[in-house]
Coordinates of C-alpha atoms in Angstrom, one line a residue:
Chain A
M26 CA -0.1 -0.1 0.1
S27 CA 2.9 2.5 1.1
D28 CA 4.6 1.6 -2.2
Q29 CA 1.5 2.4 -4.3
T30 CA 1.2 5.9 -2.7
S31 CA 4.7 6.7 -3.4
Q32 CA 4.4 5.6 -7.1
S33 CA 1.7 7.8 -7.5
A34 CA 2.7 10.8 -5.7
P35 CA 2.5 13.9 -7.6
K36 CA 5.4 14.9 -9.6
S37 CA 7.0 18.2 -9.0
M38 CA 6.1 21.3 -11.0
F39 CA 9.5 21.4 -12.7
A40 CA 9.1 17.5 -13.7
R41 CA 5.7 18.0 -15.1
A42 CA 6.6 20.8 -17.1
W43 CA 9.7 18.9 -18.4
D44 CA 7.5 16.2 -19.5
S45 CA 4.7 18.0 -21.3
D46 CA 4.4 17.9 -25.0
F47 CA 5.6 21.7 -25.2
A48 CA 8.9 21.0 -23.6
Y49 CA 9.4 17.8 -25.6
N50 CA 8.7 19.8 -28.9
F51 CA 11.4 22.4 -27.7
R52 CA 14.1 19.9 -26.7
R53 CA 13.7 18.4 -30.0
T54 CA 13.9 21.5 -32.1
P55 CA 17.6 22.6 -32.3
V56 CA 16.7 25.9 -33.7
A57 CA 14.5 26.5 -30.8
V58 CA 17.1 25.6 -28.2
G59 CA 19.8 27.6 -30.1
S60 CA 17.7 30.7 -30.4
A61 CA 16.5 30.4 -26.7
F62 CA 20.2 30.0 -25.7
V63 CA 21.2 33.3 -27.4
V64 CA 18.2 35.2 -26.3
A65 CA 18.9 34.2 -22.7
L66 CA 22.5 34.9 -23.0
L67 CA 21.9 38.4 -24.5
V68 CA 19.2 39.2 -21.9
L69 CA 21.1 38.2 -18.8
S70 CA 24.2 40.2 -20.0
A71 CA 22.1 43.1 -20.5
I72 CA 20.5 42.9 -17.1
F73 CA 24.0 42.3 -15.4
A74 CA 25.6 44.9 -17.6
P75 CA 27.1 46.7 -14.5
L76 CA 28.7 43.7 -13.2
I77 CA 30.1 42.5 -16.5
A78 CA 31.1 45.4 -18.4
P79 CA 34.8 46.3 -17.7
H80 CA 34.1 49.9 -17.9
N81 CA 31.0 52.3 -17.1
P82 CA 30.9 54.1 -20.2
F83 CA 28.7 56.7 -18.8
D84 CA 31.1 57.7 -16.2
P85 CA 33.3 60.4 -17.6
A86 CA 35.9 59.8 -15.0
S87 CA 36.7 56.4 -16.3
L88 CA 36.9 57.7 -19.7
D89 CA 40.5 58.5 -20.9
L90 CA 40.4 60.4 -24.4
M91 CA 44.0 59.1 -25.1
N92 CA 42.3 55.7 -25.5
G93 CA 40.2 56.8 -28.3
F94 CA 40.0 54.6 -31.5
T95 CA 42.0 51.6 -30.1
A96 CA 41.5 48.7 -32.4
P97 CA 39.9 45.4 -30.9
M98 CA 42.5 43.3 -28.9
A99 CA 45.2 45.7 -29.7
A100 CA 47.2 47.6 -27.0
N101 CA 46.6 51.4 -27.2
E102 CA 49.6 53.2 -28.6
F103 CA 49.7 55.8 -25.6
T104 CA 48.3 54.0 -22.8
G105 CA 48.9 50.3 -23.5
D106 CA 45.4 49.4 -22.6
V107 CA 43.9 46.8 -24.2
F108 CA 40.2 46.5 -25.3
W109 CA 38.4 43.4 -26.5
L110 CA 36.2 45.1 -29.0
G111 CA 38.1 48.4 -29.3
T112 CA 37.1 51.8 -28.3
D113 CA 35.2 54.8 -30.0
D114 CA 36.3 58.2 -30.6
Q115 CA 36.0 59.2 -26.9
G116 CA 37.9 56.3 -25.7
R117 CA 34.7 54.2 -24.5
D118 CA 35.3 50.7 -24.4
V119 CA 32.7 49.4 -27.1
F120 CA 32.0 46.1 -25.5
S121 CA 30.8 48.2 -22.5
T122 CA 28.6 50.3 -24.6
I123 CA 27.0 47.4 -26.3
L124 CA 26.0 45.9 -22.8
Y125 CA 24.6 49.2 -21.8
G126 CA 23.1 49.9 -25.1
M127 CA 21.4 46.5 -25.3
R128 CA 20.0 47.1 -21.9
I129 CA 18.0 50.1 -23.4
S130 CA 17.2 48.4 -26.5
L131 CA 15.7 45.5 -24.5
F132 CA 14.1 47.7 -22.0
V133 CA 12.2 49.7 -24.8
G134 CA 11.4 46.5 -26.7
F135 CA 9.8 44.7 -23.8
S136 CA 7.9 47.8 -22.4
A137 CA 6.6 48.9 -25.8
V138 CA 5.2 45.2 -26.6
L139 CA 3.9 45.0 -22.8
F140 CA 2.1 48.3 -23.6
A141 CA 0.8 47.3 -27.0
M142 CA -0.3 44.0 -25.5
V143 CA -2.2 45.4 -22.6
L144 CA -3.7 48.2 -24.8
G145 CA -4.7 45.7 -27.6
I146 CA -5.9 43.0 -25.3
T147 CA -8.3 45.6 -23.5
L148 CA -9.6 47.1 -26.6
G149 CA -10.0 43.5 -28.4
L150 CA -11.9 42.1 -25.4
I151 CA -14.3 45.2 -25.2
A152 CA -14.8 45.2 -29.1
G153 CA -15.4 41.4 -29.0
Y154 CA -17.5 40.9 -26.1
V155 CA -19.5 44.2 -25.8
G156 CA -19.8 44.9 -29.6
G157 CA -22.0 47.6 -30.9
W158 CA -20.9 50.8 -31.8
I159 CA -18.0 50.8 -29.5
E160 CA -16.7 47.7 -31.6
T161 CA -17.2 49.7 -34.6
I162 CA -15.1 52.5 -33.5
I163 CA -12.3 50.5 -32.2
M164 CA -12.0 48.4 -35.3
R165 CA -12.4 51.4 -37.7
A166 CA -9.6 53.0 -35.7
A167 CA -7.6 49.8 -36.2
D168 CA -8.3 49.6 -39.9
V169 CA -7.2 53.1 -40.5
Q170 CA -3.9 52.6 -38.5
L171 CA -3.2 49.4 -40.3
T172 CA -3.2 51.4 -43.8
F173 CA 0.2 52.8 -42.7
P174 CA 3.4 51.0 -41.9
A175 CA 4.0 50.8 -38.1
I176 CA 7.4 52.5 -38.3
L177 CA 5.9 55.6 -40.0
V178 CA 3.1 55.9 -37.2
A179 CA 5.9 55.5 -34.5
M180 CA 7.8 58.3 -36.1
L181 CA 4.7 60.6 -36.2
I182 CA 3.8 59.9 -32.5
F183 CA 7.4 60.4 -31.7
G184 CA 7.5 63.8 -33.3
V185 CA 4.2 65.1 -31.7
A186 CA 5.3 64.0 -28.1
K187 CA 8.7 65.6 -28.8
G188 CA 6.8 68.9 -29.7
I189 CA 4.6 68.5 -26.4
T190 CA 7.6 67.9 -24.1
P191 CA 9.4 71.1 -22.9
I192 CA 12.9 71.3 -24.4
E193 CA 14.8 70.5 -21.1
H194 CA 13.1 67.2 -20.5
Q195 CA 13.3 66.1 -23.9
D196 CA 16.3 63.8 -23.5
K197 CA 15.2 62.5 -20.2
M198 CA 11.7 61.8 -21.8
A199 CA 13.0 60.2 -25.2
I200 CA 12.9 56.6 -23.8
W201 CA 9.4 56.9 -22.5
V202 CA 8.4 58.6 -25.6
L203 CA 9.8 55.7 -27.8
I204 CA 8.0 53.1 -25.8
L205 CA 4.7 55.0 -26.1
A206 CA 5.3 55.5 -29.9
I207 CA 6.2 51.9 -30.6
G208 CA 3.6 50.7 -28.4
L209 CA 0.8 52.6 -29.9
S210 CA 1.9 51.8 -33.4
D211 CA 1.5 48.0 -32.6
W212 CA -1.7 47.3 -30.6
V213 CA -3.9 46.6 -33.8
Q214 CA -2.5 43.1 -34.1
F215 CA -3.3 42.2 -30.6
A216 CA -6.7 43.8 -30.9
R217 CA -7.6 41.9 -33.9
V218 CA -6.5 38.6 -32.6
V219 CA -8.1 39.0 -29.4
R220 CA -11.4 40.4 -30.8
G221 CA -11.6 37.4 -33.2
A222 CA -10.7 34.8 -30.6
T223 CA -13.4 36.6 -28.1
L224 CA -16.2 36.3 -30.5
V225 CA -15.6 32.5 -30.8
E226 CA -15.5 32.1 -26.9
K227 CA -18.2 34.4 -25.8
D228 CA -21.1 32.0 -26.9
K229 CA -19.4 29.0 -25.5
E230 CA -21.3 27.2 -22.4
Y231 CA -18.8 28.2 -19.8
V232 CA -19.2 31.9 -20.6
Q233 CA -22.9 31.5 -20.7
A234 CA -22.9 29.8 -17.4
A235 CA -20.8 32.6 -15.6
R236 CA -23.5 34.9 -17.2
M237 CA -26.1 33.0 -15.7
I238 CA -24.8 33.1 -12.1
G239 CA -24.6 36.8 -12.6
R240 CA -21.2 37.7 -13.0
G241 CA -20.1 41.2 -14.2
K242 CA -18.9 41.8 -17.8
G243 CA -15.6 42.9 -16.6
I244 CA -15.0 39.7 -14.7
I245 CA -16.0 37.5 -17.2
M246 CA -13.9 39.2 -19.9
L247 CA -10.7 39.1 -17.5
R248 CA -11.3 35.9 -15.6
H249 CA -13.1 33.8 -18.1
I250 CA -12.5 34.8 -21.7
L251 CA -8.9 36.3 -21.4
P252 CA -7.2 32.9 -20.3
N253 CA -8.6 31.1 -23.2
V254 CA -7.4 33.5 -25.6
L255 CA -4.1 33.9 -24.5
S256 CA -2.0 31.6 -26.6
P257 CA -2.1 33.4 -29.9
V258 CA -1.3 36.5 -28.0
L259 CA 1.9 35.0 -26.8
V260 CA 2.9 34.2 -30.4
I261 CA 2.2 37.6 -31.5
A262 CA 4.1 39.1 -28.6
T263 CA 7.4 37.2 -29.5
I264 CA 7.2 38.3 -32.9
S265 CA 6.4 41.9 -31.9
L266 CA 9.3 41.8 -29.5
A267 CA 11.6 41.3 -32.6
L268 CA 9.7 43.9 -34.6
A269 CA 10.0 46.3 -31.7
I270 CA 13.8 45.8 -31.0
I271 CA 14.2 46.5 -34.7
A272 CA 11.6 49.5 -34.7
E273 CA 13.6 50.9 -31.9
A274 CA 16.9 50.4 -33.5
T275 CA 15.6 52.1 -36.8
L276 CA 14.3 55.2 -35.0
S277 CA 17.4 55.7 -33.0
F278 CA 19.5 55.2 -35.9
L279 CA 17.7 58.0 -37.8
G280 CA 17.9 60.2 -34.7
V281 CA 14.4 60.2 -33.7
G282 CA 14.9 57.8 -30.8
A283 CA 17.4 57.3 -27.9
P284 CA 19.5 60.2 -27.3
P285 CA 23.3 60.0 -27.4
T286 CA 23.4 60.4 -23.6
Q287 CA 21.4 57.1 -23.3
P288 CA 22.5 55.3 -26.4
S289 CA 20.6 52.2 -27.4
L290 CA 22.1 49.6 -30.1
G291 CA 20.7 51.8 -32.9
T292 CA 22.2 55.1 -31.4
L293 CA 25.6 53.2 -31.4
I294 CA 25.1 52.1 -35.1
R295 CA 24.4 55.8 -36.0
I296 CA 27.5 57.0 -34.1
G297 CA 29.6 54.2 -35.8
Q298 CA 28.4 55.2 -39.1
G299 CA 30.5 58.3 -39.1
F300 CA 33.6 56.3 -38.8
L301 CA 33.0 53.8 -41.4
F302 CA 35.2 55.8 -44.0
S303 CA 37.9 56.4 -41.8
G304 CA 38.5 52.8 -41.3
E305 CA 37.2 52.2 -37.5
W306 CA 35.1 49.4 -38.5
W307 CA 34.6 47.8 -35.0
I308 CA 32.6 51.0 -33.7
I309 CA 29.7 50.0 -36.0
L310 CA 30.2 46.6 -36.7
F311 CA 29.8 44.9 -33.2
P312 CA 26.7 46.8 -32.2
S313 CA 25.2 45.8 -35.6
V314 CA 26.2 42.3 -35.1
T315 CA 24.5 42.3 -31.5
L316 CA 21.2 43.7 -33.0
L317 CA 21.1 41.3 -35.8
S318 CA 21.6 38.1 -33.4
L319 CA 19.1 39.6 -30.7
A320 CA 16.4 40.3 -33.6
L321 CA 17.1 37.0 -35.4
S322 CA 17.0 34.7 -32.5
V323 CA 13.7 36.3 -30.9
N324 CA 12.2 35.9 -34.6
L325 CA 13.1 32.2 -34.8
L326 CA 11.9 31.7 -31.3
G327 CA 8.8 33.2 -32.3
D328 CA 8.4 31.1 -35.5
W329 CA 9.1 28.0 -33.4
L330 CA 6.3 29.1 -30.8
R331 CA 3.7 29.7 -33.5
D332 CA 4.2 26.2 -34.9
A333 CA 4.5 24.5 -31.4
L334 CA 1.0 26.5 -30.3
N335 CA -0.6 25.7 -33.4
P336 CA -3.0 22.8 -32.7
R337 CA -3.3 22.1 -36.5
L338 CA 0.2 21.1 -36.6
Q339 CA 0.1 18.8 -33.7
Chain B
M98 CA -19.9 46.5 -59.0
L99 CA -21.0 50.1 -59.1
T100 CA -22.2 50.0 -55.3
F101 CA -18.9 48.3 -54.6
V102 CA -16.8 51.1 -56.0
I103 CA -19.1 53.9 -54.5
R104 CA -18.6 52.2 -51.0
R105 CA -14.7 52.0 -51.5
V106 CA -14.6 55.5 -52.7
F107 CA -16.6 56.7 -49.7
Q108 CA -14.4 54.6 -47.3
S109 CA -11.2 56.1 -48.7
A110 CA -12.6 59.6 -48.3
L111 CA -13.5 58.9 -44.7
V112 CA -10.0 57.7 -43.9
L113 CA -8.8 60.9 -45.5
L114 CA -10.9 63.1 -43.4
I115 CA -9.7 61.2 -40.2
V116 CA -6.1 61.6 -41.2
G117 CA -6.7 65.3 -42.1
L118 CA -8.2 65.7 -38.4
V119 CA -5.1 64.2 -36.7
A120 CA -2.9 66.3 -39.0
F121 CA -4.9 69.4 -38.3
S122 CA -4.8 68.6 -34.6
M123 CA -1.0 68.2 -34.6
F124 CA -0.8 71.6 -36.4
R125 CA -3.4 73.5 -34.0
F126 CA -2.3 71.9 -30.6
V127 CA 1.6 71.0 -30.8
G128 CA 3.5 73.9 -30.0
D129 CA 2.0 77.5 -30.6
P130 CA 2.2 78.6 -34.1
I131 CA 2.2 82.2 -33.2
D132 CA 5.3 81.5 -30.9
N133 CA 6.8 79.6 -33.7
M134 CA 6.2 82.4 -36.5
L135 CA 6.9 85.7 -34.4
G136 CA 10.2 86.6 -33.1
Q137 CA 11.3 87.5 -29.9
E138 CA 10.3 91.3 -30.3
R139 CA 6.5 91.0 -30.7
T140 CA 3.9 93.1 -29.4
D141 CA 0.3 92.2 -28.2
A142 CA -0.9 93.9 -31.3
D143 CA 1.3 91.8 -33.4
I144 CA 0.0 88.5 -31.7
A145 CA -3.6 89.5 -32.1
R146 CA -3.3 90.6 -35.7
L147 CA -1.5 87.2 -36.7
R148 CA -4.2 85.4 -34.8
T149 CA -6.9 86.9 -37.0
D150 CA -4.9 86.4 -40.0
L151 CA -4.2 82.8 -39.5
G152 CA -8.1 82.5 -38.4
L153 CA -6.8 81.1 -35.0
D154 CA -9.7 83.1 -33.4
Q155 CA -12.4 81.1 -35.2
P156 CA -14.1 77.7 -33.8
F157 CA -12.5 74.5 -34.3
P158 CA -14.8 73.0 -36.9
V159 CA -14.5 76.1 -39.1
Q160 CA -10.6 76.1 -38.7
Y161 CA -10.6 72.3 -39.7
V162 CA -12.7 73.1 -42.7
K163 CA -10.2 75.9 -43.9
F164 CA -7.3 73.6 -43.2
L165 CA -8.9 70.9 -45.5
K166 CA -9.4 73.3 -48.2
G167 CA -5.8 74.7 -48.1
A168 CA -4.6 71.2 -48.1
A169 CA -6.8 70.2 -51.1
E170 CA -5.3 73.3 -52.9
G171 CA -1.7 72.1 -51.8
N172 CA -1.4 75.1 -49.3
F173 CA 0.1 73.6 -46.0
G174 CA 1.4 77.0 -44.4
V175 CA 5.2 77.9 -43.9
S176 CA 7.9 75.6 -42.6
Y177 CA 9.1 76.9 -39.2
R178 CA 12.4 76.0 -40.0
Q179 CA 13.1 77.1 -43.4
G180 CA 10.5 80.0 -43.4
R181 CA 9.4 78.9 -47.0
P182 CA 6.0 77.7 -48.0
V183 CA 5.8 73.7 -47.3
S184 CA 4.5 73.1 -50.7
T185 CA 7.5 74.7 -52.6
I186 CA 10.0 72.6 -50.5
L187 CA 7.9 69.5 -51.2
V188 CA 7.7 70.2 -54.8
E189 CA 11.5 70.7 -54.7
R190 CA 12.0 67.3 -52.9
A191 CA 9.3 65.1 -54.5
P192 CA 11.4 64.1 -57.9
A193 CA 14.2 62.6 -55.7
T194 CA 12.0 60.4 -53.8
L195 CA 9.7 59.4 -56.8
E196 CA 12.6 58.6 -58.9
L197 CA 14.1 56.6 -56.1
A198 CA 10.8 54.8 -55.4
A199 CA 10.3 54.0 -59.2
V200 CA 13.8 52.6 -59.7
S201 CA 13.3 50.4 -56.6
G202 CA 10.0 49.3 -57.4
F203 CA 11.1 48.4 -61.1
F204 CA 14.0 46.4 -59.5
A205 CA 11.8 44.9 -56.8
I206 CA 9.1 43.6 -59.4
T207 CA 11.3 42.5 -62.4
I208 CA 14.0 40.6 -60.3
G209 CA 11.4 39.5 -57.9
I210 CA 9.1 37.7 -60.3
G211 CA 12.0 36.5 -62.4
L212 CA 13.5 34.9 -59.3
G213 CA 10.1 33.6 -58.3
V214 CA 9.6 32.0 -61.5
F215 CA 12.9 30.5 -61.5
T216 CA 13.0 29.1 -58.0
A217 CA 9.5 27.5 -58.6
I218 CA 10.5 26.0 -61.9
R219 CA 13.7 24.5 -60.6
R220 CA 12.3 23.8 -57.0
D221 CA 14.9 21.3 -56.1
G222 CA 18.1 22.9 -57.7
F223 CA 21.1 24.1 -56.1
M224 CA 20.8 27.6 -57.3
A225 CA 17.0 27.9 -56.4
N226 CA 17.9 26.6 -52.6
M227 CA 20.5 29.0 -52.3
I228 CA 18.4 32.1 -53.5
M229 CA 15.7 30.8 -51.1
S230 CA 18.1 30.6 -48.0
V231 CA 19.7 34.1 -48.9
S232 CA 16.4 35.5 -49.2
L233 CA 15.6 34.6 -45.6
I234 CA 18.6 36.5 -44.3
G235 CA 17.5 39.4 -46.5
V236 CA 14.1 39.5 -44.7
S237 CA 15.5 39.5 -41.1
L238 CA 18.2 42.2 -42.0
P239 CA 17.0 45.8 -40.8
T240 CA 16.9 48.2 -44.0
F241 CA 19.5 50.5 -42.5
L242 CA 21.9 47.9 -41.9
I243 CA 21.6 46.7 -45.6
G244 CA 22.5 50.1 -46.7
I245 CA 25.4 50.4 -44.3
L246 CA 26.6 47.2 -45.8
L247 CA 26.3 48.2 -49.3
I248 CA 28.0 51.5 -48.5
Y249 CA 30.9 49.7 -46.9
L250 CA 31.2 47.2 -49.7
F251 CA 30.9 49.2 -52.8
A252 CA 31.6 52.7 -51.7
V253 CA 34.3 52.3 -49.0
E254 CA 36.2 48.9 -50.0
L255 CA 35.7 48.9 -53.7
G256 CA 35.2 52.6 -54.3
W257 CA 32.8 52.0 -57.3
L258 CA 29.7 53.8 -56.3
P259 CA 29.1 56.9 -54.5
S260 CA 27.9 56.6 -51.0
F261 CA 25.6 59.6 -50.5
G262 CA 23.6 62.3 -52.6
R263 CA 22.0 62.1 -56.1
G264 CA 25.1 63.0 -58.2
D265 CA 24.5 65.5 -60.8
V266 CA 20.7 66.3 -61.7
V267 CA 19.5 67.9 -64.8
N268 CA 16.4 70.3 -64.4
I269 CA 13.6 69.9 -66.8
G270 CA 11.1 72.5 -65.7
W271 CA 10.5 72.1 -62.1
W272 CA 11.6 68.3 -62.2
S273 CA 15.2 67.6 -61.3
T274 CA 16.3 64.1 -62.8
G275 CA 19.1 62.0 -62.2
F276 CA 18.5 59.7 -65.1
L277 CA 20.4 61.8 -67.7
T278 CA 23.9 61.9 -66.0
A279 CA 26.3 59.0 -65.5
S280 CA 26.8 60.2 -61.9
G281 CA 23.1 60.5 -61.2
L282 CA 22.4 56.8 -62.4
K283 CA 25.4 55.6 -60.5
A284 CA 24.1 57.3 -57.2
L285 CA 20.8 55.7 -57.8
I286 CA 22.1 52.0 -57.8
L287 CA 22.9 51.4 -53.9
P288 CA 19.9 53.2 -52.4
S289 CA 17.4 51.6 -54.8
I290 CA 18.8 48.1 -53.9
T291 CA 18.6 49.1 -50.3
L292 CA 14.8 50.1 -50.5
G293 CA 13.7 47.6 -53.1
L294 CA 15.4 44.5 -51.5
Y295 CA 12.9 43.6 -48.9
Q296 CA 10.1 44.0 -51.3
M297 CA 12.0 41.9 -54.0
T298 CA 12.4 39.1 -51.6
L299 CA 8.6 39.5 -50.5
I300 CA 7.4 39.3 -54.4
M301 CA 9.9 36.5 -54.9
R302 CA 8.5 34.2 -52.2
L303 CA 5.1 35.0 -53.1
V304 CA 5.5 34.3 -56.7
R305 CA 7.2 31.2 -55.9
S306 CA 4.4 29.9 -53.8
E307 CA 1.7 30.9 -56.0
M308 CA 3.5 29.2 -58.8
L309 CA 4.0 25.9 -57.0
E310 CA 0.3 25.9 -56.3
V311 CA -0.7 26.7 -59.9
L312 CA 1.9 24.4 -61.5
R313 CA 0.3 21.2 -59.9
Q314 CA -3.3 22.0 -61.4
D315 CA -4.7 20.0 -64.2
Y316 CA -4.7 22.8 -66.8
I317 CA -1.0 22.9 -66.9
R318 CA -0.7 19.2 -67.1
F319 CA -3.4 19.6 -70.0
A320 CA -1.2 22.3 -71.7
R321 CA 1.8 20.1 -71.5
A322 CA -0.2 17.2 -73.0
R323 CA -1.1 19.5 -75.9
G324 CA 2.6 19.8 -76.5
L325 CA 3.1 23.4 -75.7
K326 CA 6.4 24.7 -75.2
E327 CA 7.6 24.8 -71.6
R328 CA 8.2 28.6 -71.8
S329 CA 4.6 29.0 -73.0
V330 CA 3.3 26.8 -70.1
N331 CA 5.4 28.6 -67.6
F332 CA 4.7 32.2 -68.4
R333 CA 1.7 32.1 -70.5
H334 CA -0.5 29.6 -68.4
A335 CA 1.1 29.5 -65.0
L336 CA 2.5 33.0 -64.4
K337 CA -0.6 34.8 -65.8
N338 CA -2.8 32.9 -63.1
T339 CA -0.6 33.8 -60.0
L340 CA -0.8 37.6 -60.8
V341 CA -3.9 38.5 -58.8
P342 CA -2.2 38.0 -55.2
V343 CA 1.2 39.2 -56.7
I344 CA -0.5 42.4 -57.7
T345 CA -2.5 43.1 -54.5
V346 CA 1.0 42.6 -52.6
T347 CA 3.1 44.6 -55.0
G348 CA 0.6 47.3 -55.0
L349 CA 0.3 47.5 -51.2
Q350 CA 4.4 47.4 -51.2
L351 CA 4.5 50.4 -53.5
G352 CA 3.1 52.3 -50.7
S353 CA 5.7 51.1 -48.1
I354 CA 8.3 52.1 -50.5
I355 CA 7.5 55.4 -50.3
A356 CA 7.4 55.3 -46.3
F357 CA 10.6 53.2 -46.2
A358 CA 12.1 55.6 -48.3
I359 CA 12.8 57.6 -45.0
I360 CA 15.3 55.3 -43.7
T361 CA 17.0 54.7 -47.1
E362 CA 17.2 58.5 -47.7
T363 CA 18.6 59.1 -44.3
V364 CA 21.4 56.4 -44.7
F365 CA 22.3 57.8 -48.1
Q366 CA 21.7 61.5 -47.3
W367 CA 19.2 61.2 -50.6
P368 CA 17.6 64.9 -50.7
G369 CA 14.1 63.5 -50.9
V370 CA 10.8 64.0 -49.1
G371 CA 11.8 61.2 -46.5
L372 CA 15.0 63.1 -45.4
L373 CA 12.9 66.1 -45.2
F374 CA 10.3 64.4 -43.0
I375 CA 13.1 63.0 -40.5
N376 CA 14.5 66.5 -40.2
A377 CA 11.0 67.9 -39.4
I378 CA 10.7 65.4 -36.6
Q379 CA 14.3 66.4 -35.3
F380 CA 13.3 70.2 -35.2
V381 CA 9.5 69.7 -34.6
D382 CA 8.7 71.3 -37.8
I383 CA 5.0 70.7 -37.6
P384 CA 3.6 72.2 -40.9
V385 CA 6.2 69.8 -43.0
M386 CA 5.1 67.0 -40.7
A387 CA 1.4 67.4 -41.2
A388 CA 2.1 68.1 -45.1
Y389 CA 3.9 64.8 -45.2
L390 CA 1.4 62.8 -43.2
M391 CA -1.4 64.3 -45.6
L392 CA 0.6 63.5 -48.6
I393 CA 1.4 59.8 -47.8
S394 CA -2.2 59.2 -46.9
V395 CA -3.3 60.4 -50.1
M396 CA -1.0 58.1 -51.8
F397 CA -1.5 55.0 -49.5
V398 CA -5.3 55.3 -49.7
G399 CA -5.2 56.0 -53.4
I400 CA -2.9 52.9 -54.0
N401 CA -5.3 50.6 -51.9
L402 CA -8.2 51.9 -53.7
I403 CA -6.6 51.4 -57.1
V404 CA -5.5 47.9 -56.1
D405 CA -9.1 46.9 -55.1
L406 CA -10.5 48.3 -58.2
L407 CA -7.7 46.5 -60.2
Y408 CA -9.2 43.0 -58.9
F409 CA -12.1 43.4 -61.2
A410 CA -9.8 44.4 -64.2
I411 CA -7.6 41.2 -63.5
D412 CA -9.9 38.5 -62.4
P413 CA -13.0 38.0 -64.5
R414 CA -14.3 35.6 -61.7
L415 CA -14.9 38.4 -59.4
R416 CA -17.3 40.1 -62.0
V417 CA -19.1 37.0 -62.5
D418 CA -19.6 36.3 -58.8
Q419 CA -20.9 39.9 -58.4
K420 CA -23.3 39.5 -61.3
G421 CA -24.3 36.3 -59.7
A422 CA -25.1 37.7 -56.5
K423 CA -27.4 40.1 -57.9

């Protein structure tokens, strides 16, 4: 008897997660494991940038102008210092600026997607569940916005927000404005998918039952329908993250994003472009490679997630 | 058919009205136009006079209608930064962007369809597989990195092509063209590849998948059985029937080419409308931003409308369906 109970004892959370179809599929897909590894590595090194980075690129005291334009892995001709990935014109260690830049890129990317997700899910749930003229207004607005490329919408929002903020706060606010601009340019995808899924769910029996026992609209939407429409949202969120990171880099590269005082990867590439002709290739190459590996691995992860969560392919 | 056209035109007009409202609100509420137009030494009388001159003392709907009227006549006010009428600046800049967009569009469509057909016919060939893999990388690279890469290769390392500007241009009336000089043509190559590459890969992948779909069908087998030449089967029978989705996507992509020209123009310092727009954002030059917004929406809405109407011209089945529905 005691043997039997120990046999059927519930497995730990971790073991159950490890045994699930989802985890099995993940382990058997080398591309997914590889890209997850790259994403984890980059995110962790961005989070722990202050511990990993050999220099603090934003502390003027640690900079030595004599170290400017040191090539990667070469000793500087004046100071003899060696930098893994070289230095830029002001003697900032490129490796450290990339780590700090990635922090800003990832922060903006994650926050923008989170913002777009919350906004899109809310509007999508309301449009799908409540319907009527509210739905018409929301979905018409979505259609109009979808006529224009997201990056253009983000640029316009950035420009308008810049016009509203007073000049002395512009640099400080730039990151938040960027999050707002990219988030607002991206909510439509979420709203459309959530609305579609809500329309399917809202007439199912469990929702009718919840309505019968007198639950409010808000509770039904959040506690009953939302959990059942989340899996397509997850897929869109991953793909949106890659797009948001690239959008942020593009805006910053164009000079309408993160300011030079808080450089993101895009700002670093913008700065590096000026040194392309004078032969300092490392200032632009390493931030570009980092951006590319980040965007590509998030994208691949999103592709895998879409296939893994698609019930038709299982 | 007619009801469909009327409804589509009405919808397009509605979108333009909404965008116009957004543009007008930017104009009216972001920054104070009076502040921007009058210098430091202004008197209250100046402010009051300009306020009446600009019609800022009138109610909001009246101002909005006036703004729309002005916009329809191409009058968007005066640029805060350059102090010249926005319409003059736009007319000056438009040829550069339109020429760039036309060349990239041509490049994307011809090479895209060509490679799409090639990769579909030689589905298992080595070259076709190579092209497909490379195109995957092309889709994931951000536009500005492609531009920088091309500049590095062909301008810095090889020194074959210029890295910025339009080269020498010839003025024909108000239109300045780069097509007539050697340096102008050389300057077009890198920017148009940068701008058109994404659309090219998109068209190529689309044509390929549509072709693969069509080539499996009975009428293709039948055409082969009739002893038609392979070329005739591929192009006259197969390609022709892939064109409906291709034209849709291509048409919609033409709009994005104009929008994404902003990025390419910044990378190559190409003196077009996109570069003007980016500079306007950096300096919060609201009249230029509003005018660009209106211009590009007219273009987008117009293209969407034309694409929708083209369906009827291209696909006879749709016309039959509509008649049947009646």
